[in-house]
XYZ file of C-alpha atoms in Angstrom:
69
model
C -34.786 120.630 2.302
C -32.385 123.560 2.613
C -33.129 124.330 6.277
C -32.569 120.733 7.309
C -29.294 120.411 5.406
C -28.092 123.703 6.901
C -28.893 122.328 10.358
C -26.969 119.124 9.674
C -23.995 121.178 8.520
C -24.049 123.098 11.780
C -24.092 119.857 13.747
C -21.115 118.587 11.738
C -19.176 121.809 12.344
C -19.811 121.593 16.088
C -18.678 117.969 16.108
C -15.452 118.826 14.266
C -14.839 121.745 16.618
C -15.392 119.518 19.668
C -12.949 116.911 18.349
C -10.016 119.271 18.745
C -11.249 121.880 21.177
C -12.111 119.351 23.904
C -8.543 118.026 24.112
C -7.141 121.551 23.696
C -9.220 122.732 26.631
C -7.995 119.797 28.731
C -4.412 120.683 27.860
C -4.985 124.280 28.853
C -6.500 123.251 32.205
C -3.611 120.894 32.935
C -1.066 123.552 32.025
C -2.738 125.938 34.482
C -2.749 123.185 37.090
C 0.972 122.637 36.557
C 1.642 126.332 37.058
C -0.443 126.610 40.205
C 1.042 123.394 41.607
C 4.554 124.747 41.105
C 3.745 128.045 42.761
C 2.143 126.172 45.676
C 5.238 124.016 46.123
C 4.024 120.701 44.691
C 6.463 119.912 41.863
C 5.392 116.240 41.643
C 1.786 117.311 40.942
C 3.069 119.849 38.395
C 5.078 117.168 36.593
C 2.016 114.934 36.302
C -0.079 117.850 35.052
C 2.546 118.700 32.406
C 2.508 115.122 31.137
C -1.294 115.253 30.900
C -1.180 118.668 29.190
C 1.325 117.446 26.598
C -0.812 114.407 25.782
C -3.951 116.522 25.471
C -2.253 119.100 23.219
C -0.894 116.311 21.015
C -4.390 114.839 20.729
C -5.806 118.267 19.854
C -3.116 118.846 17.229
C -3.758 115.452 15.642
C -7.516 116.051 15.522
C -7.013 119.502 14.011
C -4.542 118.220 11.416
C -6.928 115.429 10.434
C -9.631 117.973 9.621
C -7.508 120.660 7.971
C -5.341 118.619 5.610
């Protein structure tokens, strides 16, 4: 029925959104951690956070590209 198919479409949209927004959010958090670590004088922690942020943003970009091409 129409209501059920509409509901399944909403579930699919949320799943697609989560596939790229989850990693994007992780990248954003790690970027903020890098910034705060630098300002607190912990460059080694900042470097690790930047590596994690880059990986997360790359994962988000790949997930987004997979769904928009």
